[in-house]
Amino acid sequence: MIRVLLVDDQAIVRAGFRVILNLAEDIEVVGEAGDGPTAVELAARLQPDVICMDVRMPGGDGLSATREILDRTAGRRPEVLVVTTFDLDEYVFGALEAGAAGFVLKDTDPDDLVDAVRGLARGQGLVDRSVTRRVMREFARRRPPSTDDSDALALLTAREADIVRMLAKGMSNAEIAGALFIETSTVKSHLGRAMAKIGARDRLQTVVWAYRTGVARP
């Protein structure tokens, strides 16, 4: 079972998400929090696999909570799915920097929410075509590349850079494989090596890096 912690200051939102997620046979909502500090406490005690984290909450925002949870967690860290009302919310950028693995909008389709939770539980950061690229572009504009980014870029092979660029466009492994006429397993291997070189822990952080360094451009 995928253990999920819901964090949102609106009880009605948490209730709706609980109903949606508990309908899935492989997902169980194990706790709820209405603010950041409570989320940090419950994350340590309940050890969820995925945390659905709101960003704007009185009494402690999701950005601070995400950073604290991921910094304090020993062993396998939970995956944080940022859930926000606005796709260009200022807090989203900070949450991504803090280590969040993906985000969805609160008006997302219920099936997409379930798929997002499942994807994060498998270690696959959420890269959504319709929303993520807009956020990543703005993220890249506000966060210029560092010396470490430039050093990592120099380590990528041409094929690895191509695959990272296609990933940033929102393409799946299968779509990348089809475009390059290679096997899906080969795409995974190239992508895994590229992520290791740039220090990205998941697909979403890889997309962030791609836009920040100019490997991918609007």
PDB file of N, CA and C in Angstrom, residues 40-136:
ATOM      1  N   VAL A  40       5.169  18.237   9.734  1.00  0.00           N
ATOM      2  CA  VAL A  40       6.513  17.756  10.085  1.00  0.00           C
ATOM      3  C   VAL A  40       6.423  16.684  11.167  1.00  0.00           C
ATOM      4  N   GLU A  41       5.598  16.935  12.163  1.00  0.00           N
ATOM      5  CA  GLU A  41       5.433  15.979  13.258  1.00  0.00           C
ATOM      6  C   GLU A  41       4.849  14.658  12.756  1.00  0.00           C
ATOM      7  N   LEU A  42       3.788  14.734  11.949  1.00  0.00           N
ATOM      8  CA  LEU A  42       3.138  13.523  11.470  1.00  0.00           C
ATOM      9  C   LEU A  42       4.014  12.758  10.484  1.00  0.00           C
ATOM     10  N   ALA A  43       4.779  13.471   9.684  1.00  0.00           N
ATOM     11  CA  ALA A  43       5.668  12.801   8.728  1.00  0.00           C
ATOM     12  C   ALA A  43       6.682  11.934   9.465  1.00  0.00           C
ATOM     13  N   ALA A  44       7.199  12.453  10.575  1.00  0.00           N
ATOM     14  CA  ALA A  44       8.181  11.691  11.351  1.00  0.00           C
ATOM     15  C   ALA A  44       7.537  10.488  12.027  1.00  0.00           C
ATOM     16  N   ARG A  45       6.300  10.658  12.470  1.00  0.00           N
ATOM     17  CA  ARG A  45       5.645   9.585  13.226  1.00  0.00           C
ATOM     18  C   ARG A  45       5.013   8.542  12.323  1.00  0.00           C
ATOM     19  N   LEU A  46       4.375   8.965  11.228  1.00  0.00           N
ATOM     20  CA  LEU A  46       3.639   8.044  10.373  1.00  0.00           C
ATOM     21  C   LEU A  46       4.470   7.456   9.237  1.00  0.00           C
ATOM     22  N   GLN A  47       5.559   8.141   8.878  1.00  0.00           N
ATOM     23  CA  GLN A  47       6.449   7.693   7.800  1.00  0.00           C
ATOM     24  C   GLN A  47       5.683   7.371   6.507  1.00  0.00           C
ATOM     25  N   PRO A  48       4.997   8.355   5.952  1.00  0.00           N
ATOM     26  CA  PRO A  48       4.244   8.127   4.699  1.00  0.00           C
ATOM     27  C   PRO A  48       5.191   7.972   3.518  1.00  0.00           C
ATOM     28  N   ASP A  49       4.671   7.369   2.458  1.00  0.00           N
ATOM     29  CA  ASP A  49       5.445   7.265   1.220  1.00  0.00           C
ATOM     30  C   ASP A  49       5.351   8.542   0.401  1.00  0.00           C
ATOM     31  N   VAL A  50       4.156   9.168   0.424  1.00  0.00           N
ATOM     32  CA  VAL A  50       3.907  10.394  -0.343  1.00  0.00           C
ATOM     33  C   VAL A  50       3.180  11.393   0.549  1.00  0.00           C
ATOM     34  N   ILE A  51       3.581  12.663   0.452  1.00  0.00           N
ATOM     35  CA  ILE A  51       2.902  13.738   1.177  1.00  0.00           C
ATOM     36  C   ILE A  51       2.307  14.703   0.164  1.00  0.00           C
ATOM     37  N   CYS A  52       0.991  14.885   0.198  1.00  0.00           N
ATOM     38  CA  CYS A  52       0.326  15.890  -0.633  1.00  0.00           C
ATOM     39  C   CYS A  52       0.347  17.193   0.146  1.00  0.00           C
ATOM     40  N   MET A  53       1.156  18.145  -0.291  1.00  0.00           N
ATOM     41  CA  MET A  53       1.473  19.333   0.500  1.00  0.00           C
ATOM     42  C   MET A  53       0.918  20.615  -0.120  1.00  0.00           C
ATOM     43  N   ASP A  54       0.055  21.302   0.627  1.00  0.00           N
ATOM     44  CA  ASP A  54      -0.392  22.635   0.230  1.00  0.00           C
ATOM     45  C   ASP A  54       0.766  23.600   0.439  1.00  0.00           C
ATOM     46  N   VAL A  55       0.725  24.769  -0.205  1.00  0.00           N
ATOM     47  CA  VAL A  55       1.844  25.693  -0.067  1.00  0.00           C
ATOM     48  C   VAL A  55       1.529  26.895   0.805  1.00  0.00           C
ATOM     49  N   ARG A  56       0.319  27.386   0.756  1.00  0.00           N
ATOM     50  CA  ARG A  56      -0.036  28.559   1.553  1.00  0.00           C
ATOM     51  C   ARG A  56      -0.958  28.147   2.687  1.00  0.00           C
ATOM     52  N   MET A  57      -0.407  28.158   3.893  1.00  0.00           N
ATOM     53  CA  MET A  57      -1.187  27.758   5.063  1.00  0.00           C
ATOM     54  C   MET A  57      -0.832  28.654   6.229  1.00  0.00           C
ATOM     55  N   PRO A  58      -1.819  29.136   6.984  1.00  0.00           N
ATOM     56  CA  PRO A  58      -1.518  29.901   8.190  1.00  0.00           C
ATOM     57  C   PRO A  58      -0.882  28.990   9.228  1.00  0.00           C
ATOM     58  N   GLY A  59       0.069  29.531   9.973  1.00  0.00           N
ATOM     59  CA  GLY A  59       0.693  28.744  11.018  1.00  0.00           C
ATOM     60  C   GLY A  59       1.875  27.927  10.558  1.00  0.00           C
ATOM     61  N   GLY A  60       2.265  28.051   9.294  1.00  0.00           N
ATOM     62  CA  GLY A  60       3.412  27.303   8.792  1.00  0.00           C
ATOM     63  C   GLY A  60       3.191  26.847   7.368  1.00  0.00           C
ATOM     64  N   ASP A  61       3.954  27.419   6.411  1.00  0.00           N
ATOM     65  CA  ASP A  61       3.703  27.136   4.999  1.00  0.00           C
ATOM     66  C   ASP A  61       4.314  25.821   4.553  1.00  0.00           C
ATOM     67  N   GLY A  62       3.890  25.366   3.381  1.00  0.00           N
ATOM     68  CA  GLY A  62       4.345  24.098   2.853  1.00  0.00           C
ATOM     69  C   GLY A  62       5.805  24.096   2.438  1.00  0.00           C
ATOM     70  N   LEU A  63       6.337  25.276   2.075  1.00  0.00           N
ATOM     71  CA  LEU A  63       7.740  25.369   1.700  1.00  0.00           C
ATOM     72  C   LEU A  63       8.637  24.997   2.869  1.00  0.00           C
ATOM     73  N   SER A  64       8.413  25.642   4.012  1.00  0.00           N
ATOM     74  CA  SER A  64       9.228  25.355   5.192  1.00  0.00           C
ATOM     75  C   SER A  64       9.053  23.915   5.641  1.00  0.00           C
ATOM     76  N   ALA A  65       7.819  23.439   5.585  1.00  0.00           N
ATOM     77  CA  ALA A  65       7.548  22.065   6.009  1.00  0.00           C
ATOM     78  C   ALA A  65       8.243  21.057   5.101  1.00  0.00           C
ATOM     79  N   THR A  66       8.186  21.300   3.793  1.00  0.00           N
ATOM     80  CA  THR A  66       8.845  20.394   2.850  1.00  0.00           C
ATOM     81  C   THR A  66      10.329  20.319   3.123  1.00  0.00           C
ATOM     82  N   ARG A  67      10.966  21.465   3.295  1.00  0.00           N
ATOM     83  CA  ARG A  67      12.408  21.482   3.540  1.00  0.00           C
ATOM     84  C   ARG A  67      12.752  20.773   4.840  1.00  0.00           C
ATOM     85  N   GLU A  68      11.986  21.030   5.887  1.00  0.00           N
ATOM     86  CA  GLU A  68      12.279  20.423   7.185  1.00  0.00           C
ATOM     87  C   GLU A  68      12.058  18.910   7.156  1.00  0.00           C
ATOM     88  N   ILE A  69      10.974  18.481   6.531  1.00  0.00           N
ATOM     89  CA  ILE A  69      10.688  17.041   6.455  1.00  0.00           C
ATOM     90  C   ILE A  69      11.799  16.311   5.715  1.00  0.00           C
ATOM     91  N   LEU A  70      12.213  16.837   4.577  1.00  0.00           N
ATOM     92  CA  LEU A  70      13.216  16.156   3.765  1.00  0.00           C
ATOM     93  C   LEU A  70      14.597  16.243   4.385  1.00  0.00           C
ATOM     94  N   ASP A  71      14.874  17.309   5.131  1.00  0.00           N
ATOM     95  CA  ASP A  71      16.169  17.447   5.794  1.00  0.00           C
ATOM     96  C   ASP A  71      16.281  16.535   7.008  1.00  0.00           C
ATOM     97  N   ARG A  72      15.148  16.334   7.699  1.00  0.00           N
ATOM     98  CA  ARG A  72      15.181  15.593   8.955  1.00  0.00           C
ATOM     99  C   ARG A  72      14.973  14.100   8.797  1.00  0.00           C
ATOM    100  N   THR A  73      14.385  13.681   7.693  1.00  0.00           N
ATOM    101  CA  THR A  73      14.034  12.275   7.531  1.00  0.00           C
ATOM    102  C   THR A  73      15.270  11.420   7.295  1.00  0.00           C
ATOM    103  N   ALA A  74      15.429  10.393   8.121  1.00  0.00           N
ATOM    104  CA  ALA A  74      16.533   9.458   7.954  1.00  0.00           C
ATOM    105  C   ALA A  74      16.064   8.277   7.107  1.00  0.00           C
ATOM    106  N   GLY A  75      16.995   7.692   6.343  1.00  0.00           N
ATOM    107  CA  GLY A  75      16.620   6.554   5.515  1.00  0.00           C
ATOM    108  C   GLY A  75      15.824   6.996   4.298  1.00  0.00           C
ATOM    109  N   ARG A  76      14.806   6.230   3.938  1.00  0.00           N
ATOM    110  CA  ARG A  76      14.003   6.542   2.762  1.00  0.00           C
ATOM    111  C   ARG A  76      13.109   7.742   3.033  1.00  0.00           C
ATOM    112  N   ARG A  77      13.307   8.790   2.259  1.00  0.00           N
ATOM    113  CA  ARG A  77      12.527  10.006   2.457  1.00  0.00           C
ATOM    114  C   ARG A  77      11.192   9.909   1.734  1.00  0.00           C
ATOM    115  N   PRO A  78      10.161  10.555   2.269  1.00  0.00           N
ATOM    116  CA  PRO A  78       8.881  10.578   1.550  1.00  0.00           C
ATOM    117  C   PRO A  78       8.993  11.456   0.307  1.00  0.00           C
ATOM    118  N   GLU A  79       8.152  11.191  -0.658  1.00  0.00           N
ATOM    119  CA  GLU A  79       8.076  12.046  -1.843  1.00  0.00           C
ATOM    120  C   GLU A  79       7.007  13.100  -1.598  1.00  0.00           C
ATOM    121  N   VAL A  80       7.323  14.352  -1.880  1.00  0.00           N
ATOM    122  CA  VAL A  80       6.392  15.447  -1.635  1.00  0.00           C
ATOM    123  C   VAL A  80       5.742  15.892  -2.937  1.00  0.00           C
ATOM    124  N   LEU A  81       4.422  15.820  -2.966  1.00  0.00           N
ATOM    125  CA  LEU A  81       3.627  16.292  -4.105  1.00  0.00           C
ATOM    126  C   LEU A  81       2.989  17.614  -3.711  1.00  0.00           C
ATOM    127  N   VAL A  82       3.472  18.696  -4.287  1.00  0.00           N
ATOM    128  CA  VAL A  82       2.929  20.021  -3.978  1.00  0.00           C
ATOM    129  C   VAL A  82       1.566  20.177  -4.650  1.00  0.00           C
ATOM    130  N   VAL A  83       0.577  20.583  -3.875  1.00  0.00           N
ATOM    131  CA  VAL A  83      -0.780  20.781  -4.386  1.00  0.00           C
ATOM    132  C   VAL A  83      -1.128  22.248  -4.198  1.00  0.00           C
ATOM    133  N   THR A  84      -1.322  22.954  -5.297  1.00  0.00           N
ATOM    134  CA  THR A  84      -1.494  24.400  -5.225  1.00  0.00           C
ATOM    135  C   THR A  84      -2.671  24.872  -6.077  1.00  0.00           C
ATOM    136  N   THR A  85      -3.147  26.061  -5.774  1.00  0.00           N
ATOM    137  CA  THR A  85      -4.235  26.654  -6.543  1.00  0.00           C
ATOM    138  C   THR A  85      -3.720  27.289  -7.824  1.00  0.00           C
ATOM    139  N   PHE A  86      -2.489  27.801  -7.779  1.00  0.00           N
ATOM    140  CA  PHE A  86      -1.940  28.535  -8.921  1.00  0.00           C
ATOM    141  C   PHE A  86      -0.697  27.847  -9.451  1.00  0.00           C
ATOM    142  N   ASP A  87      -0.613  27.705 -10.776  1.00  0.00           N
ATOM    143  CA  ASP A  87       0.532  27.011 -11.352  1.00  0.00           C
ATOM    144  C   ASP A  87       1.793  27.861 -11.359  1.00  0.00           C
ATOM    145  N   LEU A  88       1.694  29.155 -11.063  1.00  0.00           N
ATOM    146  CA  LEU A  88       2.880  30.005 -10.942  1.00  0.00           C
ATOM    147  C   LEU A  88       2.963  30.604  -9.546  1.00  0.00           C
ATOM    148  N   ASP A  89       2.566  29.842  -8.564  1.00  0.00           N
ATOM    149  CA  ASP A  89       2.639  30.260  -7.178  1.00  0.00           C
ATOM    150  C   ASP A  89       4.103  30.420  -6.775  1.00  0.00           C
ATOM    151  N   GLU A  90       4.436  31.538  -6.146  1.00  0.00           N
ATOM    152  CA  GLU A  90       5.808  31.788  -5.719  1.00  0.00           C
ATOM    153  C   GLU A  90       6.338  30.664  -4.846  1.00  0.00           C
ATOM    154  N   TYR A  91       5.476  30.093  -4.040  1.00  0.00           N
ATOM    155  CA  TYR A  91       5.923  29.050  -3.122  1.00  0.00           C
ATOM    156  C   TYR A  91       6.312  27.766  -3.849  1.00  0.00           C
ATOM    157  N   VAL A  92       5.758  27.546  -5.016  1.00  0.00           N
ATOM    158  CA  VAL A  92       6.072  26.325  -5.747  1.00  0.00           C
ATOM    159  C   VAL A  92       7.564  26.249  -6.047  1.00  0.00           C
ATOM    160  N   PHE A  93       8.163  27.374  -6.454  1.00  0.00           N
ATOM    161  CA  PHE A  93       9.573  27.381  -6.796  1.00  0.00           C
ATOM    162  C   PHE A  93      10.423  26.988  -5.596  1.00  0.00           C
ATOM    163  N   GLY A  94      10.092  27.554  -4.447  1.00  0.00           N
ATOM    164  CA  GLY A  94      10.839  27.221  -3.240  1.00  0.00           C
ATOM    165  C   GLY A  94      10.667  25.767  -2.850  1.00  0.00           C
ATOM    166  N   ALA A  95       9.465  25.234  -3.033  1.00  0.00           N
ATOM    167  CA  ALA A  95       9.206  23.836  -2.696  1.00  0.00           C
ATOM    168  C   ALA A  95      10.016  22.910  -3.593  1.00  0.00           C
ATOM    169  N   LEU A  96      10.134  23.263  -4.867  1.00  0.00           N
ATOM    170  CA  LEU A  96      10.938  22.459  -5.784  1.00  0.00           C
ATOM    171  C   LEU A  96      12.401  22.490  -5.371  1.00  0.00           C
ATOM    172  N   GLU A  97      12.889  23.656  -4.986  1.00  0.00           N
ATOM    173  CA  GLU A  97      14.264  23.762  -4.517  1.00  0.00           C
ATOM    174  C   GLU A  97      14.476  22.957  -3.241  1.00  0.00           C
ATOM    175  N   ALA A  98      13.435  22.891  -2.416  1.00  0.00           N
ATOM    176  CA  ALA A  98      13.537  22.165  -1.155  1.00  0.00           C
ATOM    177  C   ALA A  98      13.523  20.660  -1.357  1.00  0.00           C
ATOM    178  N   GLY A  99      13.172  20.206  -2.558  1.00  0.00           N
ATOM    179  CA  GLY A  99      13.214  18.780  -2.842  1.00  0.00           C
ATOM    180  C   GLY A  99      11.890  18.137  -3.188  1.00  0.00           C
ATOM    181  N   ALA A 100      10.821  18.939  -3.365  1.00  0.00           N
ATOM    182  CA  ALA A 100       9.540  18.361  -3.775  1.00  0.00           C
ATOM    183  C   ALA A 100       9.702  17.662  -5.119  1.00  0.00           C
ATOM    184  N   ALA A 101       8.996  16.541  -5.285  1.00  0.00           N
ATOM    185  CA  ALA A 101       9.174  15.720  -6.482  1.00  0.00           C
ATOM    186  C   ALA A 101       8.151  16.001  -7.569  1.00  0.00           C
ATOM    187  N   GLY A 102       7.152  16.824  -7.287  1.00  0.00           N
ATOM    188  CA  GLY A 102       6.153  17.119  -8.300  1.00  0.00           C
ATOM    189  C   GLY A 102       5.072  18.032  -7.758  1.00  0.00           C
ATOM    190  N   PHE A 103       4.171  18.449  -8.621  1.00  0.00           N
ATOM    191  CA  PHE A 103       3.044  19.250  -8.153  1.00  0.00           C
ATOM    192  C   PHE A 103       1.863  19.108  -9.090  1.00  0.00           C
ATOM    193  N   VAL A 104       0.691  19.338  -8.524  1.00  0.00           N
ATOM    194  CA  VAL A 104      -0.542  19.342  -9.297  1.00  0.00           C
ATOM    195  C   VAL A 104      -1.383  20.526  -8.828  1.00  0.00           C
ATOM    196  N   LEU A 105      -2.334  20.915  -9.662  1.00  0.00           N
ATOM    197  CA  LEU A 105      -3.266  21.963  -9.274  1.00  0.00           C
ATOM    198  C   LEU A 105      -4.437  21.350  -8.514  1.00  0.00           C
ATOM    199  N   LYS A 106      -5.066  22.134  -7.664  1.00  0.00           N
ATOM    200  CA  LYS A 106      -6.157  21.608  -6.851  1.00  0.00           C
ATOM    201  C   LYS A 106      -7.383  21.232  -7.675  1.00  0.00           C
ATOM    202  N   ASP A 107      -7.485  21.765  -8.882  1.00  0.00           N
ATOM    203  CA  ASP A 107      -8.628  21.406  -9.727  1.00  0.00           C
ATOM    204  C   ASP A 107      -8.277  20.289 -10.702  1.00  0.00           C
ATOM    205  N   THR A 108      -7.188  19.561 -10.414  1.00  0.00           N
ATOM    206  CA  THR A 108      -6.794  18.474 -11.303  1.00  0.00           C
ATOM    207  C   THR A 108      -7.835  17.369 -11.317  1.00  0.00           C
ATOM    208  N   ASP A 109      -7.853  16.598 -12.379  1.00  0.00           N
ATOM    209  CA  ASP A 109      -8.777  15.479 -12.486  1.00  0.00           C
ATOM    210  C   ASP A 109      -8.451  14.441 -11.408  1.00  0.00           C
ATOM    211  N   PRO A 110      -9.450  13.855 -10.751  1.00  0.00           N
ATOM    212  CA  PRO A 110      -9.189  12.863  -9.692  1.00  0.00           C
ATOM    213  C   PRO A 110      -8.264  11.736 -10.132  1.00  0.00           C
ATOM    214  N   ASP A 111      -8.442  11.237 -11.342  1.00  0.00           N
ATOM    215  CA  ASP A 111      -7.580  10.162 -11.830  1.00  0.00           C
ATOM    216  C   ASP A 111      -6.133  10.624 -11.947  1.00  0.00           C
ATOM    217  N   ASP A 112      -5.942  11.898 -12.317  1.00  0.00           N
ATOM    218  CA  ASP A 112      -4.583  12.422 -12.433  1.00  0.00           C
ATOM    219  C   ASP A 112      -3.922  12.534 -11.064  1.00  0.00           C
ATOM    220  N   LEU A 113      -4.710  12.874 -10.046  1.00  0.00           N
ATOM    221  CA  LEU A 113      -4.163  12.937  -8.692  1.00  0.00           C
ATOM    222  C   LEU A 113      -3.695  11.556  -8.248  1.00  0.00           C
ATOM    223  N   VAL A 114      -4.519  10.558  -8.495  1.00  0.00           N
ATOM    224  CA  VAL A 114      -4.153   9.179  -8.141  1.00  0.00           C
ATOM    225  C   VAL A 114      -2.898   8.760  -8.889  1.00  0.00           C
ATOM    226  N   ASP A 115      -2.838   9.052 -10.183  1.00  0.00           N
ATOM    227  CA  ASP A 115      -1.663   8.696 -10.983  1.00  0.00           C
ATOM    228  C   ASP A 115      -0.411   9.410 -10.474  1.00  0.00           C
ATOM    229  N   ALA A 116      -0.563  10.665 -10.052  1.00  0.00           N
ATOM    230  CA  ALA A 116       0.576  11.423  -9.544  1.00  0.00           C
ATOM    231  C   ALA A 116       1.126  10.779  -8.278  1.00  0.00           C
ATOM    232  N   VAL A 117       0.235  10.394  -7.374  1.00  0.00           N
ATOM    233  CA  VAL A 117       0.664   9.752  -6.130  1.00  0.00           C
ATOM    234  C   VAL A 117       1.377   8.439  -6.438  1.00  0.00           C
ATOM    235  N   ARG A 118       0.824   7.657  -7.339  1.00  0.00           N
ATOM    236  CA  ARG A 118       1.458   6.389  -7.711  1.00  0.00           C
ATOM    237  C   ARG A 118       2.830   6.617  -8.343  1.00  0.00           C
ATOM    238  N   GLY A 119       2.917   7.619  -9.211  1.00  0.00           N
ATOM    239  CA  GLY A 119       4.189   7.905  -9.865  1.00  0.00           C
ATOM    240  C   GLY A 119       5.258   8.305  -8.871  1.00  0.00           C
ATOM    241  N   LEU A 120       4.913   9.189  -7.937  1.00  0.00           N
ATOM    242  CA  LEU A 120       5.886   9.615  -6.940  1.00  0.00           C
ATOM    243  C   LEU A 120       6.308   8.462  -6.045  1.00  0.00           C
ATOM    244  N   ALA A 121       5.375   7.590  -5.714  1.00  0.00           N
ATOM    245  CA  ALA A 121       5.703   6.432  -4.876  1.00  0.00           C
ATOM    246  C   ALA A 121       6.708   5.525  -5.574  1.00  0.00           C
ATOM    247  N   ARG A 122       6.708   5.518  -6.905  1.00  0.00           N
ATOM    248  CA  ARG A 122       7.669   4.723  -7.673  1.00  0.00           C
ATOM    249  C   ARG A 122       8.974   5.480  -7.908  1.00  0.00           C
ATOM    250  N   GLY A 123       9.065   6.693  -7.366  1.00  0.00           N
ATOM    251  CA  GLY A 123      10.274   7.477  -7.544  1.00  0.00           C
ATOM    252  C   GLY A 123      10.326   8.258  -8.832  1.00  0.00           C
ATOM    253  N   GLN A 124       9.173   8.453  -9.469  1.00  0.00           N
ATOM    254  CA  GLN A 124       9.106   9.193 -10.723  1.00  0.00           C
ATOM    255  C   GLN A 124       8.524  10.578 -10.474  1.00  0.00           C
ATOM    256  N   GLY A 125       9.373  11.606 -10.552  1.00  0.00           N
ATOM    257  CA  GLY A 125       8.880  12.962 -10.375  1.00  0.00           C
ATOM    258  C   GLY A 125       7.841  13.302 -11.426  1.00  0.00           C
ATOM    259  N   LEU A 126       6.873  14.095 -11.045  1.00  0.00           N
ATOM    260  CA  LEU A 126       5.765  14.409 -11.932  1.00  0.00           C
ATOM    261  C   LEU A 126       6.154  15.506 -12.918  1.00  0.00           C
ATOM    262  N   VAL A 127       6.112  15.202 -14.190  1.00  0.00           N
ATOM    263  CA  VAL A 127       6.404  16.171 -15.239  1.00  0.00           C
ATOM    264  C   VAL A 127       5.180  16.257 -16.133  1.00  0.00           C
ATOM    265  N   ASP A 128       4.348  17.226 -15.893  1.00  0.00           N
ATOM    266  CA  ASP A 128       3.089  17.358 -16.618  1.00  0.00           C
ATOM    267  C   ASP A 128       3.252  18.338 -17.770  1.00  0.00           C
ATOM    268  N   ARG A 129       2.820  17.927 -18.942  1.00  0.00           N
ATOM    269  CA  ARG A 129       2.988  18.763 -20.137  1.00  0.00           C
ATOM    270  C   ARG A 129       2.339  20.135 -20.001  1.00  0.00           C
ATOM    271  N   SER A 130       1.101  20.168 -19.515  1.00  0.00           N
ATOM    272  CA  SER A 130       0.300  21.386 -19.580  1.00  0.00           C
ATOM    273  C   SER A 130       0.680  22.426 -18.549  1.00  0.00           C
ATOM    274  N   VAL A 131       1.322  22.017 -17.477  1.00  0.00           N
ATOM    275  CA  VAL A 131       1.595  22.948 -16.384  1.00  0.00           C
ATOM    276  C   VAL A 131       3.078  23.076 -16.098  1.00  0.00           C
ATOM    277  N   THR A 132       3.780  21.963 -15.987  1.00  0.00           N
ATOM    278  CA  THR A 132       5.130  21.974 -15.476  1.00  0.00           C
ATOM    279  C   THR A 132       6.086  22.814 -16.300  1.00  0.00           C
ATOM    280  N   ARG A 133       5.975  22.769 -17.619  1.00  0.00           N
ATOM    281  CA  ARG A 133       6.931  23.515 -18.427  1.00  0.00           C
ATOM    282  C   ARG A 133       6.832  25.014 -18.185  1.00  0.00           C
ATOM    283  N   ARG A 134       5.613  25.524 -17.975  1.00  0.00           N
ATOM    284  CA  ARG A 134       5.471  26.955 -17.692  1.00  0.00           C
ATOM    285  C   ARG A 134       6.145  27.311 -16.374  1.00  0.00           C
ATOM    286  N   VAL A 135       5.955  26.466 -15.386  1.00  0.00           N
ATOM    287  CA  VAL A 135       6.570  26.720 -14.086  1.00  0.00           C
ATOM    288  C   VAL A 135       8.082  26.605 -14.175  1.00  0.00           C
ATOM    289  N   MET A 136       8.580  25.598 -14.899  1.00  0.00           N
ATOM    290  CA  MET A 136      10.015  25.404 -15.015  1.00  0.00           C
ATOM    291  C   MET A 136      10.689  26.572 -15.726  1.00  0.00           C
TER     292      MET A 136
END
